[in-house]
PDB file of C-alpha atoms in Angstrom:
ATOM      1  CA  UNK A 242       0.000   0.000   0.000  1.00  0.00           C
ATOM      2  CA  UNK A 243       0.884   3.610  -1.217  1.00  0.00           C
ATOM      3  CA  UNK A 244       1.956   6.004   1.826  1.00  0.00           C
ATOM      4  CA  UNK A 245      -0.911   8.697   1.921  1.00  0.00           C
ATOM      5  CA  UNK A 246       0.120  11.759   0.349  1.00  0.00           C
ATOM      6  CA  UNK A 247      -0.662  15.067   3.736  1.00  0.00           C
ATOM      7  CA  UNK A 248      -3.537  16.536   3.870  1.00  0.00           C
ATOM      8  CA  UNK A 249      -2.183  20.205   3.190  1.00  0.00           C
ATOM      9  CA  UNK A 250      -0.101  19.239   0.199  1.00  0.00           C
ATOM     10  CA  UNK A 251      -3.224  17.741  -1.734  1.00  0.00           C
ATOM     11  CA  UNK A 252      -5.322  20.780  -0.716  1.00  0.00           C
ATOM     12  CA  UNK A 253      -2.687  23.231  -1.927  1.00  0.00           C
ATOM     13  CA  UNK A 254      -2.163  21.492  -5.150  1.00  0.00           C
ATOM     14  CA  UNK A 255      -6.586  21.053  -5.469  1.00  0.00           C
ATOM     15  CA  UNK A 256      -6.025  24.781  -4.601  1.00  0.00           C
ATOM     16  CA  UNK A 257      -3.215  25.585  -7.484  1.00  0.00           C
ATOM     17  CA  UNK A 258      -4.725  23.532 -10.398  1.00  0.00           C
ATOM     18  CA  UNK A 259      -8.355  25.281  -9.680  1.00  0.00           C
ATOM     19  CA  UNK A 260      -6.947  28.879  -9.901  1.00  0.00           C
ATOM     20  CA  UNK A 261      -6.079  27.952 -12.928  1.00  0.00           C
ATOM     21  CA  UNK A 262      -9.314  27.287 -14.060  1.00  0.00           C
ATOM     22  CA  UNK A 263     -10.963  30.066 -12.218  1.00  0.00           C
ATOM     23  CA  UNK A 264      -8.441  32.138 -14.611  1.00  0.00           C
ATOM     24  CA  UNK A 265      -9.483  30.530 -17.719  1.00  0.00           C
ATOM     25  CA  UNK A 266     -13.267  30.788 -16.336  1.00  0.00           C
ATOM     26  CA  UNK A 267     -12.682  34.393 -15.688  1.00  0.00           C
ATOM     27  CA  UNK A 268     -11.468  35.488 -19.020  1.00  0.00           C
ATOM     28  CA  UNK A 269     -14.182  33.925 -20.482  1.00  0.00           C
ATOM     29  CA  UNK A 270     -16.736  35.629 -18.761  1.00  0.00           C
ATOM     30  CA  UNK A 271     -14.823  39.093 -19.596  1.00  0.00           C
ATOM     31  CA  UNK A 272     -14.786  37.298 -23.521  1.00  0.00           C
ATOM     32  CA  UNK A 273     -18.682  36.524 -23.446  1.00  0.00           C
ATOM     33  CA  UNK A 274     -20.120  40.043 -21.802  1.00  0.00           C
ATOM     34  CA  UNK A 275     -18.035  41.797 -24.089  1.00  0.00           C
ATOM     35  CA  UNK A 276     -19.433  39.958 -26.837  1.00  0.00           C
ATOM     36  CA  UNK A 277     -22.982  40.193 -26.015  1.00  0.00           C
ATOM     37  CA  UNK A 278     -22.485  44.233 -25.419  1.00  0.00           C
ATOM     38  CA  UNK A 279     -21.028  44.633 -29.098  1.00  0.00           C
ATOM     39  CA  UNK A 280     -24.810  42.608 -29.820  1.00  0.00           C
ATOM     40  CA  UNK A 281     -26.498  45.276 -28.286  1.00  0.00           C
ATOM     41  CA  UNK A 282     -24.725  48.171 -30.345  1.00  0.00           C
ATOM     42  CA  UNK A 283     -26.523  46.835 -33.464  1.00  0.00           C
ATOM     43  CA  UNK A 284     -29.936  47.848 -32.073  1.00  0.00           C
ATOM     44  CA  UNK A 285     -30.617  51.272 -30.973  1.00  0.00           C
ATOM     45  CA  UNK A 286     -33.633  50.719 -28.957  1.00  0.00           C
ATOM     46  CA  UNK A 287     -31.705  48.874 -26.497  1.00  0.00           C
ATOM     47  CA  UNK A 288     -28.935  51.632 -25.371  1.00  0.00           C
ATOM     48  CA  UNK A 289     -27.579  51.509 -22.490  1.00  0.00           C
ATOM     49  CA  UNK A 290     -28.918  47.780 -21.712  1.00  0.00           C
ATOM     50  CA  UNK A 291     -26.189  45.692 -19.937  1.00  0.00           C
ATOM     51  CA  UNK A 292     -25.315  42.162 -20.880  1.00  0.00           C
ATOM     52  CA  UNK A 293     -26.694  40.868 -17.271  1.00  0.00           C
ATOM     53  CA  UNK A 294     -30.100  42.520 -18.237  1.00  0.00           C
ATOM     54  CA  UNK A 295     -30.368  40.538 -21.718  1.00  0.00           C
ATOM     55  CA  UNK A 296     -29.691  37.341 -20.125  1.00  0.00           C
ATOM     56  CA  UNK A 297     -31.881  37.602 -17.299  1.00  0.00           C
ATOM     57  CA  UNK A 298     -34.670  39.572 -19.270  1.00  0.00           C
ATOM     58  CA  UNK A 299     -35.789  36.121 -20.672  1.00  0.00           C
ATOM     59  CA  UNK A 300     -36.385  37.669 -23.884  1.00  0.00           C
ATOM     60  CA  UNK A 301     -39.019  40.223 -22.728  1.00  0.00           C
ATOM     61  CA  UNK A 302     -36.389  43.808 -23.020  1.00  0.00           C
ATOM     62  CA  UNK A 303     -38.153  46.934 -22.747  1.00  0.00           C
ATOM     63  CA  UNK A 304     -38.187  48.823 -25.310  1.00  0.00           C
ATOM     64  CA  UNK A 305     -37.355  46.137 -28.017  1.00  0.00           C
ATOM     65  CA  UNK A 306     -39.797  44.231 -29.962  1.00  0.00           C
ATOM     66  CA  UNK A 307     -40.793  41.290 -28.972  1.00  0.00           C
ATOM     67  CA  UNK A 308     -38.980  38.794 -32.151  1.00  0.00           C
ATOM     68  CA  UNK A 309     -35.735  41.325 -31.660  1.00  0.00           C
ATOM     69  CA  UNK A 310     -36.174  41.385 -27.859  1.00  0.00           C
ATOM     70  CA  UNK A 311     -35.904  37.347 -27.951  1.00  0.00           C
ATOM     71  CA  UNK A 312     -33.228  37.195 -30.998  1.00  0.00           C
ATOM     72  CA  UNK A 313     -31.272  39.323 -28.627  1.00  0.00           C
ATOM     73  CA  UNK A 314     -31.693  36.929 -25.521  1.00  0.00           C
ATOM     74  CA  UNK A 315     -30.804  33.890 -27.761  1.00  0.00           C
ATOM     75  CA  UNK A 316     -27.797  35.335 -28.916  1.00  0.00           C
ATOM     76  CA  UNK A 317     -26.994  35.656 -24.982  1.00  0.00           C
ATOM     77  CA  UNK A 318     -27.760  32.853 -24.168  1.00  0.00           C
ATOM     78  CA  UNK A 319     -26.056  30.785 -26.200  1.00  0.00           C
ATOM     79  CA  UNK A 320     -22.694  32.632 -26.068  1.00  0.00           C
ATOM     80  CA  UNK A 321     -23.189  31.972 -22.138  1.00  0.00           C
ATOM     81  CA  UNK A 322     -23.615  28.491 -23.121  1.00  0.00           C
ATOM     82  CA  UNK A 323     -21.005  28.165 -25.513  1.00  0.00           C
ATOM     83  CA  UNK A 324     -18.299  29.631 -22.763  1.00  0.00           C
ATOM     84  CA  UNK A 325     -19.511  27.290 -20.104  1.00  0.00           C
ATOM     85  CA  UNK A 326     -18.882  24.752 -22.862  1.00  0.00           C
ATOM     86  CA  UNK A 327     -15.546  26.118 -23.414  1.00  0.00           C
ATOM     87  CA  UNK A 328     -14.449  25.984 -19.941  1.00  0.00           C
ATOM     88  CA  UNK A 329     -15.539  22.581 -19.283  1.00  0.00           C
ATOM     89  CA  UNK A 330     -13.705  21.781 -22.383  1.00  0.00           C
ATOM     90  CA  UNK A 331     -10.307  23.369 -20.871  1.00  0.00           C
ATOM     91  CA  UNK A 332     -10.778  21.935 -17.645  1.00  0.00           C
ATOM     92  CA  UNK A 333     -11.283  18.522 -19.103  1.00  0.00           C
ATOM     93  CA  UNK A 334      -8.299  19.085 -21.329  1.00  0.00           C
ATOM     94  CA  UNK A 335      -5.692  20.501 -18.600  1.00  0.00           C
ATOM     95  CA  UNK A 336      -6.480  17.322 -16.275  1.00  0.00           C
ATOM     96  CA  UNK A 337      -5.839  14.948 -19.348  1.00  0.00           C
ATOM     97  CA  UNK A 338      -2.880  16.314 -21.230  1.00  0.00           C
ATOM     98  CA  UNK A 339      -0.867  16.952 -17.343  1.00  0.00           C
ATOM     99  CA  UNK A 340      -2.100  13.721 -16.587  1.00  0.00           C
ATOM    100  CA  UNK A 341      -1.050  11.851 -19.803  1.00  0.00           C
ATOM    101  CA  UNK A 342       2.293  13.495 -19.966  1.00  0.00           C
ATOM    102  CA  UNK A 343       3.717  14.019 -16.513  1.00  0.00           C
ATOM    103  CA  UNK A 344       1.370  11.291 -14.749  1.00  0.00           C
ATOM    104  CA  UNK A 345       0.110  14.600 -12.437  1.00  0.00           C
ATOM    105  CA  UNK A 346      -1.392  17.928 -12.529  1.00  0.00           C
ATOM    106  CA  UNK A 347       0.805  21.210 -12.590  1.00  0.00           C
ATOM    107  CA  UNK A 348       0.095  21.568  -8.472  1.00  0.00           C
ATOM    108  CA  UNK A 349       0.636  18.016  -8.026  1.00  0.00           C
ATOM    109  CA  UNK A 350       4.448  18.781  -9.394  1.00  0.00           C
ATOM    110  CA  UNK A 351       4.619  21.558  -7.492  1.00  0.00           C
ATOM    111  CA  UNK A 352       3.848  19.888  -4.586  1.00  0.00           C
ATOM    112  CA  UNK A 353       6.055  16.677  -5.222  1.00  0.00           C
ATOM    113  CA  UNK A 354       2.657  14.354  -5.767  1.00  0.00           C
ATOM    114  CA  UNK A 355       1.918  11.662  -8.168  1.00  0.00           C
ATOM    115  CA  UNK A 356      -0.568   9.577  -9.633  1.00  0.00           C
ATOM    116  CA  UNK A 357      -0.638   6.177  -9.851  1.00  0.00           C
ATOM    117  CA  UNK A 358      -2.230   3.098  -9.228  1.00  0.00           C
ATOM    118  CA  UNK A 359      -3.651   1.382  -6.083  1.00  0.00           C
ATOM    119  CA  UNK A 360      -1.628  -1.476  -6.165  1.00  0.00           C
ATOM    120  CA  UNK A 361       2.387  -1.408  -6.643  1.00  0.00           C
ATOM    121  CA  UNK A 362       3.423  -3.344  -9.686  1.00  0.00           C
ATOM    122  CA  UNK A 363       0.434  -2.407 -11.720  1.00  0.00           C
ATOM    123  CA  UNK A 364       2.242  -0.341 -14.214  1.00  0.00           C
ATOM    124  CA  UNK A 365       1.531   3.117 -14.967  1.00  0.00           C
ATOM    125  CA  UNK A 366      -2.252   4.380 -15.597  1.00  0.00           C
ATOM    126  CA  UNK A 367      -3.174   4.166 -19.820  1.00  0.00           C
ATOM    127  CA  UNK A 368      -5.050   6.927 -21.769  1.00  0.00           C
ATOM    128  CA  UNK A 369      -8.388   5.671 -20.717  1.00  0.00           C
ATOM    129  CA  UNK A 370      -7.525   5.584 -17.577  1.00  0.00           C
ATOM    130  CA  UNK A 371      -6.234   9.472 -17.803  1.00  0.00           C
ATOM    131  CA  UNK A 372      -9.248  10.336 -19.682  1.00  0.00           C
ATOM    132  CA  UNK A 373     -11.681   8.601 -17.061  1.00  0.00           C
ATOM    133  CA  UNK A 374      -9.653  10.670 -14.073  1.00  0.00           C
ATOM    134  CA  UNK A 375     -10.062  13.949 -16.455  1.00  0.00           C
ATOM    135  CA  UNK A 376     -13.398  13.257 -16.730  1.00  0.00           C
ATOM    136  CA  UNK A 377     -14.662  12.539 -12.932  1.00  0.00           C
ATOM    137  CA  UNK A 378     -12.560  15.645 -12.007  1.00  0.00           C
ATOM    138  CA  UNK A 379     -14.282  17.882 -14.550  1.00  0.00           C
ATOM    139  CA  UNK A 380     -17.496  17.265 -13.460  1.00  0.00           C
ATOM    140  CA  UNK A 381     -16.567  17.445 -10.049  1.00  0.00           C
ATOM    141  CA  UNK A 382     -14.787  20.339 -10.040  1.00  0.00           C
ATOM    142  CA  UNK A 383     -16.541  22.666 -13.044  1.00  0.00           C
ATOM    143  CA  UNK A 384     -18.782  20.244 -14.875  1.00  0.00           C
ATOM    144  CA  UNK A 385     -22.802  20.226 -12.258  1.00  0.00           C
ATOM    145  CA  UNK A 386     -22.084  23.485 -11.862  1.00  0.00           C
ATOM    146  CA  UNK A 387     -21.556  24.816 -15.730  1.00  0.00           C
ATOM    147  CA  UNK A 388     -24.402  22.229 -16.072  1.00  0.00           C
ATOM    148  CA  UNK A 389     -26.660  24.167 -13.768  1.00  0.00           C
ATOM    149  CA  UNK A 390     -25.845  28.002 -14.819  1.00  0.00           C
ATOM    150  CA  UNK A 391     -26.552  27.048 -18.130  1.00  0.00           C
ATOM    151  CA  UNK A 392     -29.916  25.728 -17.357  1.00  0.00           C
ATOM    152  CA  UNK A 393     -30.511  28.944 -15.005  1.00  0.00           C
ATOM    153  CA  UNK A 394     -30.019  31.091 -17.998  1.00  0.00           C
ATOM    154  CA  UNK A 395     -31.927  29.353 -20.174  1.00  0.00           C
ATOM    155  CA  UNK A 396     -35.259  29.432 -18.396  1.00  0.00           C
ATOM    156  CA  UNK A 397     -35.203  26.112 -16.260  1.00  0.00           C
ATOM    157  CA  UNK A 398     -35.162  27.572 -12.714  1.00  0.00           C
ATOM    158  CA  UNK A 399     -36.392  24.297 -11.105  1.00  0.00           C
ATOM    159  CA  UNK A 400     -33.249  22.362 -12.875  1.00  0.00           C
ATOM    160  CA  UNK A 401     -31.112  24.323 -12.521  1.00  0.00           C
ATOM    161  CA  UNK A 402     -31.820  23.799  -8.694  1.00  0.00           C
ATOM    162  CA  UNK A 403     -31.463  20.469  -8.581  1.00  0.00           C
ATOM    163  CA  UNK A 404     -28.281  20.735 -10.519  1.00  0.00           C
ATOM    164  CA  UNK A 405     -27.007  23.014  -7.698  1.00  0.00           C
ATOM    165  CA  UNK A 406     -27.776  20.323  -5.369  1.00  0.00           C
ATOM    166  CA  UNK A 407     -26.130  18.016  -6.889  1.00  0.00           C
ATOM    167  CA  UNK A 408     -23.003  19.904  -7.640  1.00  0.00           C
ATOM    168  CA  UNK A 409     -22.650  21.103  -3.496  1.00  0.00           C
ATOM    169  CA  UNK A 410     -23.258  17.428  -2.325  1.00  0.00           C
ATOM    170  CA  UNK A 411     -20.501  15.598  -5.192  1.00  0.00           C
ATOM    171  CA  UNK A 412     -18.314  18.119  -4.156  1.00  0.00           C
ATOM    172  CA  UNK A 413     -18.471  18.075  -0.610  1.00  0.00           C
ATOM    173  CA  UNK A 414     -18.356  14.101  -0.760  1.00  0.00           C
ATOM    174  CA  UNK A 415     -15.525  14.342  -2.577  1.00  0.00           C
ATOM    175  CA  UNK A 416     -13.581  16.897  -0.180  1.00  0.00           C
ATOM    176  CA  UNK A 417     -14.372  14.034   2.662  1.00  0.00           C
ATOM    177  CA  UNK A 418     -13.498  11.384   0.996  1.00  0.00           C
ATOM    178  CA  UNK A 419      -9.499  12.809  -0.319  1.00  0.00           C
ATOM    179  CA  UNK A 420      -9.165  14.470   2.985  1.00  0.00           C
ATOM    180  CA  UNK A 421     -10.168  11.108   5.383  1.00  0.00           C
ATOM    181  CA  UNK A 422      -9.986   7.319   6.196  1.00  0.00           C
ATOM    182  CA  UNK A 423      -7.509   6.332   3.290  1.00  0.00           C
ATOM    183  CA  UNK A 424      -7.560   9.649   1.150  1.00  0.00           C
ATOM    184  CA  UNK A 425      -9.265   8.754  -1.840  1.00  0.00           C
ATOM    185  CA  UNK A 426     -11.043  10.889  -3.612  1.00  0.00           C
ATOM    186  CA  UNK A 427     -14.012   9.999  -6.270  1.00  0.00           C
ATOM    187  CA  UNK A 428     -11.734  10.398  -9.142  1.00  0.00           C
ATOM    188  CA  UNK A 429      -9.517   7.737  -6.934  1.00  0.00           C
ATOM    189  CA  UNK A 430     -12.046   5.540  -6.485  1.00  0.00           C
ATOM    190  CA  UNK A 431     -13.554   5.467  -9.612  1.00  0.00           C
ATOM    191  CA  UNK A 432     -10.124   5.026 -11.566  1.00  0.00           C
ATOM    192  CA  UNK A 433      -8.174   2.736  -9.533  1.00  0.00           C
ATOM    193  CA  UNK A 434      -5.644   4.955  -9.135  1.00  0.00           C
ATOM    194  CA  UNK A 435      -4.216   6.986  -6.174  1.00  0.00           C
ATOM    195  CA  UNK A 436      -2.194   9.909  -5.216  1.00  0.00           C
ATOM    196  CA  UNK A 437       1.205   9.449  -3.541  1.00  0.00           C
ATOM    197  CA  UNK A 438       4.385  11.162  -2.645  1.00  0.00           C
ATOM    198  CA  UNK A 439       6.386  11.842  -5.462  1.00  0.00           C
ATOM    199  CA  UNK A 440      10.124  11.465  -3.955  1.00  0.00           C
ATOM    200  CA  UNK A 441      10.444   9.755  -0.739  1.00  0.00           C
ATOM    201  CA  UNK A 442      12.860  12.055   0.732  1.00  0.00           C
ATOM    202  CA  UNK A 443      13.774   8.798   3.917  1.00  0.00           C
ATOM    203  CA  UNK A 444      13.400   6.179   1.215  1.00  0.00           C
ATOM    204  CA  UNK A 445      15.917   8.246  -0.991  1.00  0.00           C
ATOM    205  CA  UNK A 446      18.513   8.963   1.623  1.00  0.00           C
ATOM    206  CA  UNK A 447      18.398   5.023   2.629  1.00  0.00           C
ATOM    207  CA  UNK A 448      19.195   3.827  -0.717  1.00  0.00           C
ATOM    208  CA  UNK A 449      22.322   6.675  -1.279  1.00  0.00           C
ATOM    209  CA  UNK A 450      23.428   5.735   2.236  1.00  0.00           C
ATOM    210  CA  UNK A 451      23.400   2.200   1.122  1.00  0.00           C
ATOM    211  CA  UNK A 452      25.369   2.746  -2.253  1.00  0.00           C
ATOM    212  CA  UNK A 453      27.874   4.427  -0.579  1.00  0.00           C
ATOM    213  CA  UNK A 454      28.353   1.653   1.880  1.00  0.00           C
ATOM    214  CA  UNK A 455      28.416  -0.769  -0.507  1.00  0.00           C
ATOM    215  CA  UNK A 456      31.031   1.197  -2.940  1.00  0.00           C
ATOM    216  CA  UNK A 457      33.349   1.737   0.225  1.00  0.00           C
ATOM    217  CA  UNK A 458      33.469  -1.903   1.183  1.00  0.00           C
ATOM    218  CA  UNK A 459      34.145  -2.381  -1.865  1.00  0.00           C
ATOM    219  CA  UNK A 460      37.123   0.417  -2.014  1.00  0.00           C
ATOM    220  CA  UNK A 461      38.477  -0.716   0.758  1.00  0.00           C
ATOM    221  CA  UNK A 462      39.084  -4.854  -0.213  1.00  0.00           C
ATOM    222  CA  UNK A 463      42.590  -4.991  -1.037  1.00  0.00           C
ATOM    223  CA  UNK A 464      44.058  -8.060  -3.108  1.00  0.00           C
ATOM    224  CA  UNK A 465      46.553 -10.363  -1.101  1.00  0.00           C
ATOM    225  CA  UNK A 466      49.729  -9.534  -1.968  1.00  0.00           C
ATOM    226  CA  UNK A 467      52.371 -12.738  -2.591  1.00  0.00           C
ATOM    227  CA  UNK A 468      54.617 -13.699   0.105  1.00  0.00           C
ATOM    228  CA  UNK A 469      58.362 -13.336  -1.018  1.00  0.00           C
ATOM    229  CA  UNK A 470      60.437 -16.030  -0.252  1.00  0.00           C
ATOM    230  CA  UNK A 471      62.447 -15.911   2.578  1.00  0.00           C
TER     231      UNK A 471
END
């Protein structure tokens, strides 16, 4: 069995790895209001309307008509949908490709954690296996709640709700789960793998202690010399 990995050091790299999505989530949003706003230039009627207005007006704007008033909420709407899209896309992506490449995240490296299997001697985690961890993270992390925004602007309040819910009870089972008993989180569980210390800092100092033992016996046997006659 795999040592398990401190508390604090998973946290902070959970912590590290999500700011990184919060800044990808973040220039989206900028991306998308700015990009419903340069809608609203091309009709007059609705100067001076905000972005947040159109996408909570649910297509009724004052002082639009009612087909231009919804064409204008659709537009929203979907560009909301298409950047919640987008980040779930880069979360999904960031997970696999550190996964697949380095066999962690970027805060796993930084704070000297792996990923592996359960058992010792299983080899090192496939593609599908990466993919499958990418995935349970994802919708752990970004994925209920993307789920549930989108629904909220699109008109399904009670949804949307429920996919609140949801989202706030995954991700607080998951927060017990890596942070007690053995330390596995869903994406663990669900994968087979596990997260462990990267460099065993006793194990690494036993094994150079050890080689340099064994090369200074081995210095210090000195070939019998031949007795000279007498």
């Amino acid at each position: 069995m795999h040592p398990r990995p401190p508390r604090t050091r998973r946290s902070c790299a959970w912590l590290l790895d999500f700011a990184a999505v919060v800044g990808v989530a973040t220039l989206l949003g900028w991306l998308t209001f700015n990009r419903i706003s340069a809608q609203l230039t091309d009709v007059t009627s609705l100067a001076g309307t905000t972005a947040w207005e159109v996408i909570t007006s649910d297509g009724d704007l004052v002082g639009a008509g009612q087909d231009a008033g919804e064409s204008v909420w659709r537009s929203a709407v979907n560009a909301v949908w298409q950047a919640f899209a987008a980040l779930v896309a880069f979360t999904f992506l960031y997970h696999f490709a550190s996964l697949a490449l380095m066999g962690r995240t970027l805060g796993q490296a930084l704070t000297n954690l792996r990923v592996q299997r359960r058992h010792e001697g299983a080899g090192r985690p496939g593609r599908g296996r990466w993919a499958a961890r990418a995935a349970v993270l994802t919708m752990v992390d970004v994925g209920w709640y993307a789920l549930a925004c989108c629904l909220l602007v699109g008109g399904a309040f009670g949804l949307s709700v429920l996919c609140w819910v949801v989202a706030v009870a995954v991700f607080a089972l998951n927060v017990l789960l890596a942070l007690v008993g053995s330390r596995r989180s869903l994406a663990d569980r669900l994968t087979g793998t596990t997260v462990a210390n990267a460099w065993q800092v006793g194990a690494a100092l036993g094994r150079l202690g050890g080689a340099l033992r064994r090369r200074g016996a081995a210095d210090g046997e000195v070939p019998a010399e031949p007795l000279s006659p007498a």
